[in-house]
mmCIF file of N, CA and C in Angstrom:
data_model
loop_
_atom_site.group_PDB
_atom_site.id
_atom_site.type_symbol
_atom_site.label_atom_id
_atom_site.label_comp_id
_atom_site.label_asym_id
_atom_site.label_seq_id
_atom_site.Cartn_x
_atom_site.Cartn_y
_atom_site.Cartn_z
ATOM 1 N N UNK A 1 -4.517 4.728 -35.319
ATOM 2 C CA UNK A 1 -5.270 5.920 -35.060
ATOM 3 C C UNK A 1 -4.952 7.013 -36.056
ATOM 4 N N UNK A 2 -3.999 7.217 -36.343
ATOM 5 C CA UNK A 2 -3.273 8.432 -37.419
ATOM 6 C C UNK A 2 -3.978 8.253 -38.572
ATOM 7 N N UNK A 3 -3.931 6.981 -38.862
ATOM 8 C CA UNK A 3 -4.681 6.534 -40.159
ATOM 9 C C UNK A 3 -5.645 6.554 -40.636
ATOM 10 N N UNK A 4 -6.386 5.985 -39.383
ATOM 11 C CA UNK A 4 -7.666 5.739 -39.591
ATOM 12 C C UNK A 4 -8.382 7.672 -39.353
ATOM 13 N N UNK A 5 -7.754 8.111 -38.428
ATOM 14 C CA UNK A 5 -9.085 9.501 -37.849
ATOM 15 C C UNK A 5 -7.939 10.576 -38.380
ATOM 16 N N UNK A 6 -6.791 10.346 -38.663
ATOM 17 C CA UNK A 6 -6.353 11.590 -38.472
ATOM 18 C C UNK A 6 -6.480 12.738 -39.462
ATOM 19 N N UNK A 7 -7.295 12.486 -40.406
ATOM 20 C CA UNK A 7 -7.262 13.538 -41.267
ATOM 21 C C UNK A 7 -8.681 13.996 -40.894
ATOM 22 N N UNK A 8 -9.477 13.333 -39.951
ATOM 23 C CA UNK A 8 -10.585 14.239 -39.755
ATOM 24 C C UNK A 8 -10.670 14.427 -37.951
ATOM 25 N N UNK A 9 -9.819 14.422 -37.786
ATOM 26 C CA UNK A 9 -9.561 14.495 -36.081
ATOM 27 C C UNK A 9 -8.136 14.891 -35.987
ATOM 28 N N UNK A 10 -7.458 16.189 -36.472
ATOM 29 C CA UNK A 10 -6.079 16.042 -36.410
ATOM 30 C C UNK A 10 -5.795 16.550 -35.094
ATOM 31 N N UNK A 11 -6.889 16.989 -34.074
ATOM 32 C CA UNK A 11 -6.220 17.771 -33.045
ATOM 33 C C UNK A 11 -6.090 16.601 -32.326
ATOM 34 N N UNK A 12 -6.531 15.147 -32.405
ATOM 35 C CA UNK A 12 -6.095 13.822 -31.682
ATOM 36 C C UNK A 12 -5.533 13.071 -32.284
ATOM 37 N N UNK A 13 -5.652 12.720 -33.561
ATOM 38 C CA UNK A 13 -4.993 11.818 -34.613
ATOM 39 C C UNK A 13 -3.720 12.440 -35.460
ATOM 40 N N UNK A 14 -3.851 13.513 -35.488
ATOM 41 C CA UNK A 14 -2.991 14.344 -36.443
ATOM 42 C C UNK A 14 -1.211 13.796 -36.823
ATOM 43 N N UNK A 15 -0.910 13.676 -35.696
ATOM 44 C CA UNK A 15 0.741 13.117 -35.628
ATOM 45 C C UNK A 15 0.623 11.672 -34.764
ATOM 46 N N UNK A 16 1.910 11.349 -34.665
ATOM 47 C CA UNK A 16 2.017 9.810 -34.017
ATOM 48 C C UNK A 16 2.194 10.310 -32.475
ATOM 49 N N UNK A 17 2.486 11.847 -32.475
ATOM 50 C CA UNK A 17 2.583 12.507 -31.092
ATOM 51 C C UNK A 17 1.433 12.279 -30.034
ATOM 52 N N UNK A 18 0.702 12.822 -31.311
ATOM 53 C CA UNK A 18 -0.592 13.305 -30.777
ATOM 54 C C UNK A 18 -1.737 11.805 -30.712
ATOM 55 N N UNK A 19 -1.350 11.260 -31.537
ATOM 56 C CA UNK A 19 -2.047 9.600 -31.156
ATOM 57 C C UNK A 19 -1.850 9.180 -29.980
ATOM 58 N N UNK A 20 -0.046 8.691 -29.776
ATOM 59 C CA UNK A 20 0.081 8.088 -28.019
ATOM 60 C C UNK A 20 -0.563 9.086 -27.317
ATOM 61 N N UNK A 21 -1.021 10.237 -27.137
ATOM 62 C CA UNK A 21 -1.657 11.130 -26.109
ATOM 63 C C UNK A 21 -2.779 10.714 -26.198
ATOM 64 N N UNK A 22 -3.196 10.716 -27.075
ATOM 65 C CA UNK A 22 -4.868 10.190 -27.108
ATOM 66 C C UNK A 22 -5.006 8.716 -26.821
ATOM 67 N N UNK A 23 -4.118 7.649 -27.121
ATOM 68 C CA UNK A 23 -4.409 6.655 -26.571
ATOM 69 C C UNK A 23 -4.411 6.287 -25.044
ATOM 70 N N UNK A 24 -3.283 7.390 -24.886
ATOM 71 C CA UNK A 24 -3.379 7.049 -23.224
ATOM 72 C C UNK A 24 -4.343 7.988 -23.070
ATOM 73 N N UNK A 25 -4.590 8.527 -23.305
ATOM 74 C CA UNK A 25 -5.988 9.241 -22.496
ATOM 75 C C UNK A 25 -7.604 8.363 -22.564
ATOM 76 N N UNK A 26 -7.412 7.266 -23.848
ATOM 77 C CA UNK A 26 -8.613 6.251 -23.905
ATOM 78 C C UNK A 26 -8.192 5.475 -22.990
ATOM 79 N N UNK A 27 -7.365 4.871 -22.812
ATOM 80 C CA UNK A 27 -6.709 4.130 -21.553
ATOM 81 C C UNK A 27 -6.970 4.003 -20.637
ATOM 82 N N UNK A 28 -6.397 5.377 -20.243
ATOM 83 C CA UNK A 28 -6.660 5.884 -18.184
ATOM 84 C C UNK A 28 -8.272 6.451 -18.327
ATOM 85 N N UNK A 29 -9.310 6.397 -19.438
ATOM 86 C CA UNK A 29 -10.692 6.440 -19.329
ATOM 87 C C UNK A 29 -10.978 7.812 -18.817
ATOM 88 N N UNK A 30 -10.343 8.697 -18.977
ATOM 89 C CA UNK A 30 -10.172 9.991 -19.119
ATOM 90 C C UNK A 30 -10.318 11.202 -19.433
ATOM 91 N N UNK A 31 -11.300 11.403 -20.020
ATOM 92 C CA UNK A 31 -11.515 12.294 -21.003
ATOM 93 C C UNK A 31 -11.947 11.659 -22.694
ATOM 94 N N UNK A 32 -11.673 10.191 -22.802
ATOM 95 C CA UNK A 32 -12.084 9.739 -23.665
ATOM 96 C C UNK A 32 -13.825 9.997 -24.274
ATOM 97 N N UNK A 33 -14.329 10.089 -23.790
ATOM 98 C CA UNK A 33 -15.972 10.959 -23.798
ATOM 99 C C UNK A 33 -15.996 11.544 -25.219
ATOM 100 N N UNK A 34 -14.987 12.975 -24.397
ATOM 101 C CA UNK A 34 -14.833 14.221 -25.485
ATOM 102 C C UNK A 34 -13.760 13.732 -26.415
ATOM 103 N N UNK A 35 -13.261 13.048 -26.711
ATOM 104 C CA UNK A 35 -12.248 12.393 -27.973
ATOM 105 C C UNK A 35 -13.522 11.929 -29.013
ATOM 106 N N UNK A 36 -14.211 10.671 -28.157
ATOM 107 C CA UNK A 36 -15.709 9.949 -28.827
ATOM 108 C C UNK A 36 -16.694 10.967 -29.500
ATOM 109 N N UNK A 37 -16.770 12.204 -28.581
ATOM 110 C CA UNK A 37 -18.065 13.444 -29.194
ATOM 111 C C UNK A 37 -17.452 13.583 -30.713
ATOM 112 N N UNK A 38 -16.361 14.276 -30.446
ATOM 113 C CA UNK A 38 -15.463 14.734 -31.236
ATOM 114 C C UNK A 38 -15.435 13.996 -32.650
ATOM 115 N N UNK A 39 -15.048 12.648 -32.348
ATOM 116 C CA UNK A 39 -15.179 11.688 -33.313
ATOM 117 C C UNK A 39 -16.400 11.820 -34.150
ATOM 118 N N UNK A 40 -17.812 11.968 -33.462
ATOM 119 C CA UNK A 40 -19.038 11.584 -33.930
ATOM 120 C C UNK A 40 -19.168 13.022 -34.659
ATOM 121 N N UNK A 41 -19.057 14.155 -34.286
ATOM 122 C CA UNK A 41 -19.446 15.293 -34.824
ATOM 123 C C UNK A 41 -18.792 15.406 -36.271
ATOM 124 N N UNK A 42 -17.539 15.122 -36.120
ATOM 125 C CA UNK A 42 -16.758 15.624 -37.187
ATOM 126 C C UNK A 42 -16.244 13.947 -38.615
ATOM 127 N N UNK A 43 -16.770 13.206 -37.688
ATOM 128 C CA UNK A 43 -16.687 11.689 -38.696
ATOM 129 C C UNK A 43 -17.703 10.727 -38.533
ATOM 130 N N UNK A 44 -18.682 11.076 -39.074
ATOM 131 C CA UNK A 44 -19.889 10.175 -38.835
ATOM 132 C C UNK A 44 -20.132 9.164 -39.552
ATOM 133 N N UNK A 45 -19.178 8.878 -40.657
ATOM 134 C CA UNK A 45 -19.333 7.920 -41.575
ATOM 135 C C UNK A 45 -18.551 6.767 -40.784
ATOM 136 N N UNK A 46 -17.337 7.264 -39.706
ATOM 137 C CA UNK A 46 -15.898 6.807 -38.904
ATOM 138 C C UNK A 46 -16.859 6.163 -37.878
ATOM 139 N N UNK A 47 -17.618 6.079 -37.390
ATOM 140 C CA UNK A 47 -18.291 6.273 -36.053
ATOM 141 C C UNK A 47 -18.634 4.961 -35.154
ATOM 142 N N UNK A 48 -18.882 3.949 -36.131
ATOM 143 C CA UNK A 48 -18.664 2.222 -35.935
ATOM 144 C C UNK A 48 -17.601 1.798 -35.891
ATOM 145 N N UNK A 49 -16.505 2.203 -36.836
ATOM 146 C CA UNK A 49 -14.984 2.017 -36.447
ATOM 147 C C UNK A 49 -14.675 2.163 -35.483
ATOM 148 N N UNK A 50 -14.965 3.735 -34.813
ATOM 149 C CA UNK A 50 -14.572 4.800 -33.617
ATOM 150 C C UNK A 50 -14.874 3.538 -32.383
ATOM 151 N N UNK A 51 -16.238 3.414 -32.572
ATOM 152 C CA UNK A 51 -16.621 2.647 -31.166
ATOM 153 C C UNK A 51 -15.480 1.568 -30.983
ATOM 154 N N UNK A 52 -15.507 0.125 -31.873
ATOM 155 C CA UNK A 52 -14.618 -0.852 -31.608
ATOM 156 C C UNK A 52 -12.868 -0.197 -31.106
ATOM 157 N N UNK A 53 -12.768 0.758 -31.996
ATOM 158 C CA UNK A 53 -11.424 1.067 -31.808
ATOM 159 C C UNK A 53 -11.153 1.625 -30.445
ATOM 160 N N UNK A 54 -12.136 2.427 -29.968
ATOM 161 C CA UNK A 54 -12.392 3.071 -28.311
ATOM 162 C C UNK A 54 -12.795 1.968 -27.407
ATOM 163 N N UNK A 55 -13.146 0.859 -27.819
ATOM 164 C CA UNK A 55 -13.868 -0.423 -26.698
ATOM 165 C C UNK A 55 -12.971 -0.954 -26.812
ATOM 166 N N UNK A 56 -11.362 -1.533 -27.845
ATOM 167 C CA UNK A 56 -10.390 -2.019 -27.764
ATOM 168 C C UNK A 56 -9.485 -1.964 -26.577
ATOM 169 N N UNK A 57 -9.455 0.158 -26.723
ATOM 170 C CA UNK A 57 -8.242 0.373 -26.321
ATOM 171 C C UNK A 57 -8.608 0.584 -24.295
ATOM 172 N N UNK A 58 -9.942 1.132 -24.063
ATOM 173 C CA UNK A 58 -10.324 0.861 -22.721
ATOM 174 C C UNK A 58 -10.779 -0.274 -22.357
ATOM 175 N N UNK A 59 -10.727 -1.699 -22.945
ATOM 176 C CA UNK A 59 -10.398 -2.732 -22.032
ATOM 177 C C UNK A 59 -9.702 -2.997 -22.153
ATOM 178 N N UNK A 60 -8.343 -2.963 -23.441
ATOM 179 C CA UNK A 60 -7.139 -3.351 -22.964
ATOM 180 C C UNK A 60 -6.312 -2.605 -21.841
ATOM 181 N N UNK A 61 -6.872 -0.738 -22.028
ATOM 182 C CA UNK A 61 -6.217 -0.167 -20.703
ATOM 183 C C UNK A 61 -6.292 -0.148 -19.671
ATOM 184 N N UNK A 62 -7.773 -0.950 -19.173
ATOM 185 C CA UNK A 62 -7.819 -1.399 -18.100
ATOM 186 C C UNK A 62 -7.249 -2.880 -17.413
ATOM 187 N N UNK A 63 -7.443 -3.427 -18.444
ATOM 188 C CA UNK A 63 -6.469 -4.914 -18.444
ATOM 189 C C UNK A 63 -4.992 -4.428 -17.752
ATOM 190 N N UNK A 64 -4.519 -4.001 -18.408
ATOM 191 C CA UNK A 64 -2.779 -3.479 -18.500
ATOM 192 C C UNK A 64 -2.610 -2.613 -17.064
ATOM 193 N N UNK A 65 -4.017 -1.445 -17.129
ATOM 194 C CA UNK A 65 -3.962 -1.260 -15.720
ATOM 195 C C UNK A 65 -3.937 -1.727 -14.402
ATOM 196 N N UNK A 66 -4.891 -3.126 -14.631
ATOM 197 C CA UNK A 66 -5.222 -4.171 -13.405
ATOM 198 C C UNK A 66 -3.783 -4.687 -12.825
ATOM 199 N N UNK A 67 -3.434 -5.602 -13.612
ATOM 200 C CA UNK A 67 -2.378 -6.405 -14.075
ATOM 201 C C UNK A 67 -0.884 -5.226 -13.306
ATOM 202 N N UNK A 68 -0.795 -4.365 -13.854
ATOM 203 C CA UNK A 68 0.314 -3.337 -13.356
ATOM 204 C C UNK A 68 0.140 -3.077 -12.059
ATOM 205 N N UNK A 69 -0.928 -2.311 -11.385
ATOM 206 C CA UNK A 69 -1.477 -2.763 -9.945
ATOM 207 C C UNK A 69 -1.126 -3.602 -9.221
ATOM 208 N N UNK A 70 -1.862 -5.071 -9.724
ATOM 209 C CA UNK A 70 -1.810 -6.126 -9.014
ATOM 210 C C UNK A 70 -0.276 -6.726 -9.102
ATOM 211 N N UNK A 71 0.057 -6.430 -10.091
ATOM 212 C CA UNK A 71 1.872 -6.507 -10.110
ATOM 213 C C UNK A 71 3.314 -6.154 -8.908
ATOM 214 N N UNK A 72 2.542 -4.912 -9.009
ATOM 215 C CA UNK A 72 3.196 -3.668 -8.086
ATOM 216 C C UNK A 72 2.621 -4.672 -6.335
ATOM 217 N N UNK A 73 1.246 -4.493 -6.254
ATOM 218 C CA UNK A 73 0.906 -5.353 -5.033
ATOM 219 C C UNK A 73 1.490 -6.539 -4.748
ATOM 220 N N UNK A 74 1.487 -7.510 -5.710
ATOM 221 C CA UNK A 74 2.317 -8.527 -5.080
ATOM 222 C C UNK A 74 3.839 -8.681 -5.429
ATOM 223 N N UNK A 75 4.335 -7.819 -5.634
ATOM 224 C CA UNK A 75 5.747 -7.696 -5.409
ATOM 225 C C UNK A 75 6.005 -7.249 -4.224
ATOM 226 N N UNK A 76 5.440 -5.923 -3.962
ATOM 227 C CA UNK A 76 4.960 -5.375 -2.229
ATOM 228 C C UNK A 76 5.331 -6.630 -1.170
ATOM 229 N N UNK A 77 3.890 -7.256 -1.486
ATOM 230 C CA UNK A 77 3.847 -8.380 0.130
ATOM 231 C C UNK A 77 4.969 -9.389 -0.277
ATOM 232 N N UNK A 78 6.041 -9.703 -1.440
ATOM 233 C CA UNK A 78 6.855 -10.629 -1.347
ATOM 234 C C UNK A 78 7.831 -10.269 -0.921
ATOM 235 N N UNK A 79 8.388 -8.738 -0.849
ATOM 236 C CA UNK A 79 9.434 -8.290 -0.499
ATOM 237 C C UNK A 79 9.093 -8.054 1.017
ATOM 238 N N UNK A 80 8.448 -8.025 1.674
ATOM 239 C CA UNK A 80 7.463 -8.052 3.310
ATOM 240 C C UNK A 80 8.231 -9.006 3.849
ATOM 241 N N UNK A 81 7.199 -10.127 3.303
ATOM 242 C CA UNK A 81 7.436 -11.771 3.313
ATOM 243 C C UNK A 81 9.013 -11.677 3.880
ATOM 244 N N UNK A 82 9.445 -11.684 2.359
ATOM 245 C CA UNK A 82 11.220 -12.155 2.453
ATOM 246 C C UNK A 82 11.481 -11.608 3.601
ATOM 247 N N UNK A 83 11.581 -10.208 3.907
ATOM 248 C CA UNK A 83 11.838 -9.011 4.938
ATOM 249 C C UNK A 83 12.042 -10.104 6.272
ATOM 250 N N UNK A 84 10.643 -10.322 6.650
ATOM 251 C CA UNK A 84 9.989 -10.692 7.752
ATOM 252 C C UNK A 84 10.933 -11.711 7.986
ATOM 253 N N UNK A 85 10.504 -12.798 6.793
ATOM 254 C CA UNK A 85 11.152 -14.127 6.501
ATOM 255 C C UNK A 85 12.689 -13.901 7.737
ATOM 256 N N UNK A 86 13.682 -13.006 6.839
ATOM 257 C CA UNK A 86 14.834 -12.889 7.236
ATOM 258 C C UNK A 86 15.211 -12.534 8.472
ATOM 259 N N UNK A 87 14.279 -11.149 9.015
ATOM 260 C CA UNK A 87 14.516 -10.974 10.499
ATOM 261 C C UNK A 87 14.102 -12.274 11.641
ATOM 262 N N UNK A 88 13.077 -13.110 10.737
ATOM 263 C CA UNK A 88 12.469 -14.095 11.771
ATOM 264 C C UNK A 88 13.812 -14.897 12.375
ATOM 265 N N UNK A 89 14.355 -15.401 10.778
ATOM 266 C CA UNK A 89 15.814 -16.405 11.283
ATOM 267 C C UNK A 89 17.031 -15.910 11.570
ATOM 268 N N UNK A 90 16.919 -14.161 11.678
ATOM 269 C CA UNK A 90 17.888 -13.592 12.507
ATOM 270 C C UNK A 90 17.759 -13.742 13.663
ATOM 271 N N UNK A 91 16.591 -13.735 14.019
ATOM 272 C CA UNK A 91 16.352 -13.136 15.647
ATOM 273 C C UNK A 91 16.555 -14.876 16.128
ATOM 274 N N UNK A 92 16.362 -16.295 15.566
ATOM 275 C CA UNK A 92 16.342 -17.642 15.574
ATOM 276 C C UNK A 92 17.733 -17.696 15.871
ATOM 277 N N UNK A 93 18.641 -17.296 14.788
ATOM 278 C CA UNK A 93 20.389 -17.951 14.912
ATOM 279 C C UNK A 93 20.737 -16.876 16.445
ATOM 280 N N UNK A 94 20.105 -15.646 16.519
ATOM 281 C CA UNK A 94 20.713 -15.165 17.906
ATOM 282 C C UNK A 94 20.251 -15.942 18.925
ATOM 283 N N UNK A 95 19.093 -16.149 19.038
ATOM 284 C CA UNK A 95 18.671 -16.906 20.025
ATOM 285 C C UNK A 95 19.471 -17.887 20.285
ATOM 286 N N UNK A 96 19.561 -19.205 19.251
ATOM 287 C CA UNK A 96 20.369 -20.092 19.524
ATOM 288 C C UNK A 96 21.925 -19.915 20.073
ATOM 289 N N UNK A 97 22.403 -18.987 19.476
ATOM 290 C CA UNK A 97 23.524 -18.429 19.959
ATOM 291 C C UNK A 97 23.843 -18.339 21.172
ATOM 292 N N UNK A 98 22.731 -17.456 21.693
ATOM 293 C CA UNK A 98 23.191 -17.082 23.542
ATOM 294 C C UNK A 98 22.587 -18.009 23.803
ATOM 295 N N UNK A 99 21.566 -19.244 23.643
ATOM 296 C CA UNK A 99 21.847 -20.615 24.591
ATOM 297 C C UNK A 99 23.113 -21.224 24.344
ATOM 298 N N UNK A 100 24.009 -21.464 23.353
ATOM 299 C CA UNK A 100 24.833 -21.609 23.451
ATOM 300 C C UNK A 100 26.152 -20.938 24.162
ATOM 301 N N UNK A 101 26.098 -20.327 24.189
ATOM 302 C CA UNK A 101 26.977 -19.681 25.088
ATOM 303 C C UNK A 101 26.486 -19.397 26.496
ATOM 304 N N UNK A 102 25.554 -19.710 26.778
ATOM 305 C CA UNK A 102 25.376 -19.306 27.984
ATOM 306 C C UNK A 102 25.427 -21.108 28.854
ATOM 307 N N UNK A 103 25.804 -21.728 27.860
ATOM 308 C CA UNK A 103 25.177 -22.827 28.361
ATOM 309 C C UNK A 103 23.900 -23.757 28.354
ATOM 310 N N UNK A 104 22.929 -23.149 27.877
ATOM 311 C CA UNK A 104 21.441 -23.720 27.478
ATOM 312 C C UNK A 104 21.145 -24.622 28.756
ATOM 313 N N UNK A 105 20.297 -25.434 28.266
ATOM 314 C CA UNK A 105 20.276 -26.825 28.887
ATOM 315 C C UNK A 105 20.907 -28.014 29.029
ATOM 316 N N UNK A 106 20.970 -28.355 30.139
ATOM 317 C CA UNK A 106 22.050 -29.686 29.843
ATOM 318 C C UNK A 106 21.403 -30.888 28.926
ATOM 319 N N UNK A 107 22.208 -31.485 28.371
ATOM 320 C CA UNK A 107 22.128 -32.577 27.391
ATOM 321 C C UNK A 107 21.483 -33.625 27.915
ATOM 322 N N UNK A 108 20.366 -33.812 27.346
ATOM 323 C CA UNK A 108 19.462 -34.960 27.884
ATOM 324 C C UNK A 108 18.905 -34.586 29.221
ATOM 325 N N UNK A 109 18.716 -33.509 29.451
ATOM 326 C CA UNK A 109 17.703 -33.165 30.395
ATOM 327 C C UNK A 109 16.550 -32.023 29.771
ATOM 328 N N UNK A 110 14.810 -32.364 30.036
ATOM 329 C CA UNK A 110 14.388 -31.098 29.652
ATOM 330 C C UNK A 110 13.889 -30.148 30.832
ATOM 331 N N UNK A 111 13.552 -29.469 30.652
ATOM 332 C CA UNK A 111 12.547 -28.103 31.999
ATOM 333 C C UNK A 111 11.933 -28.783 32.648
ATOM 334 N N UNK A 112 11.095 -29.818 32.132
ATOM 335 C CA UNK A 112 10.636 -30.365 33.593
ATOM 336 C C UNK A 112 11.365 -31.421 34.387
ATOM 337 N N UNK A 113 12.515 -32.202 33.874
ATOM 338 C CA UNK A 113 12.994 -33.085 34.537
ATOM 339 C C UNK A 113 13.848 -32.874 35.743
ATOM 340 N N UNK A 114 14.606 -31.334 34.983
ATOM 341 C CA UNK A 114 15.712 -30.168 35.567
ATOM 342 C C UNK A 114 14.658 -30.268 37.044
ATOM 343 N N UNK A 115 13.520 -29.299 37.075
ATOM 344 C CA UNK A 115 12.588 -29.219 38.447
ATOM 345 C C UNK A 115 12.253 -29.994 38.638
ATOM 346 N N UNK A 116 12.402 -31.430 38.296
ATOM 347 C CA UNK A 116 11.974 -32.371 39.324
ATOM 348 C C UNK A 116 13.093 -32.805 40.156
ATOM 349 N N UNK A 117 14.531 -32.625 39.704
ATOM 350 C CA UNK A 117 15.550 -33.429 39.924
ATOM 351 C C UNK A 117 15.933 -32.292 41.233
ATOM 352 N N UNK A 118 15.516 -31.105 41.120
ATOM 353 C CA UNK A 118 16.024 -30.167 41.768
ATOM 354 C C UNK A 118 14.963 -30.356 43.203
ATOM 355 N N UNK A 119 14.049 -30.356 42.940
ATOM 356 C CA UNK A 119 12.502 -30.174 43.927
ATOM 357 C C UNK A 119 13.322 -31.498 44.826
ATOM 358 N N UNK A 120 13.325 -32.484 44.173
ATOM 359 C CA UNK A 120 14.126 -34.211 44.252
ATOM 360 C C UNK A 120 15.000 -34.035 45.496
ATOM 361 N N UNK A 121 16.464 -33.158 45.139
ATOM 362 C CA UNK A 121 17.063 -32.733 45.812
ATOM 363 C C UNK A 121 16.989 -31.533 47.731
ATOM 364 N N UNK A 122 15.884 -30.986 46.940
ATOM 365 C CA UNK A 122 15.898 -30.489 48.111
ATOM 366 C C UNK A 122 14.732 -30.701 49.357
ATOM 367 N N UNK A 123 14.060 -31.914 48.706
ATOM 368 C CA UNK A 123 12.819 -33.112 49.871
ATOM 369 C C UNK A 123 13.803 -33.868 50.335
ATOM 370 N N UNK A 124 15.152 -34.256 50.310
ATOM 371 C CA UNK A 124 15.722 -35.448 50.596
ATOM 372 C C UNK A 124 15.415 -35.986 51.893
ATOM 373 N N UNK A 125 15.778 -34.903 53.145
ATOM 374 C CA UNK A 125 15.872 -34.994 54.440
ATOM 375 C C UNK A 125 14.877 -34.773 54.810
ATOM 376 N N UNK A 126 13.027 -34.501 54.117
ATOM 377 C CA UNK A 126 12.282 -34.765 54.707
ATOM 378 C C UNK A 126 11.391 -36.117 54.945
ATOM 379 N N UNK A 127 10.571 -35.925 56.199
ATOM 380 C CA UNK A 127 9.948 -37.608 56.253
ATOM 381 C C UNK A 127 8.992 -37.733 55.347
ATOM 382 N N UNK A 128 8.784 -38.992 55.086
ATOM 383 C CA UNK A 128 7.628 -39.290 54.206
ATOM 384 C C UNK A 128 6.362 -39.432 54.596
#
């Protein structure tokens, strides 16, 4: 940019200062308009250059923009994920825990066998 505009655009091209400002401002699609007028009024011979060099830098800044976004987003839901992930098999090893200690279920019996054996027990003494 310095090179190419800056001796006829120094209030955007002028320094390497003043370039990164102007590129990010073609970038974030910004005000780039009045950079382009600017261009055309004062470099009209520049003006086919101008375009490619302005259609470069706003789809690559939107590229770079997408991409950074969508970056930021799925780093977001992976750190969720993990989050979630971790409380899930916290709240799992406690669980298991207090059946263990409390005793759980007996070994080789499940919930329904337990109430049948029990129901079992307490029909004994009636008639059939």
């Amino acid at each position: 940019g310095v090179s190419l505009f800056g001796e006829c655009l120094p209030a955007h091209f002028g320094s390497l200062g003043r370039n990164f400002f102007t590129c990010f401002i073609i970038c974030t699609q910004d005000g780039w308009v009045d950079i382009y007028a600017d261009l055309q009024a004062h470099c009209p011979d520049l003006v086919g250059l101008g375009r490619i060099y302005f259609v470069v830098f706003v789809i690559f800044g939107a590229f770079i923009a997408f991409n950074v976004i969508g970056g930021i987003t799925v780093t977001n839901f992976l750190r969720v994920h993990a989050e979630n992930t971790r409380k899930r098999r916290l709240e799992k090893e406690k669980h298991d825990k207090d059946l263990a200690t409390s005793g759980g279920p007996r070994a080789g019996h499940t919930g329904a066998s337990m109430a049948g054996s029990h129901l079992g027990g307490a029909m004994k003494g009636t008639p059939r």
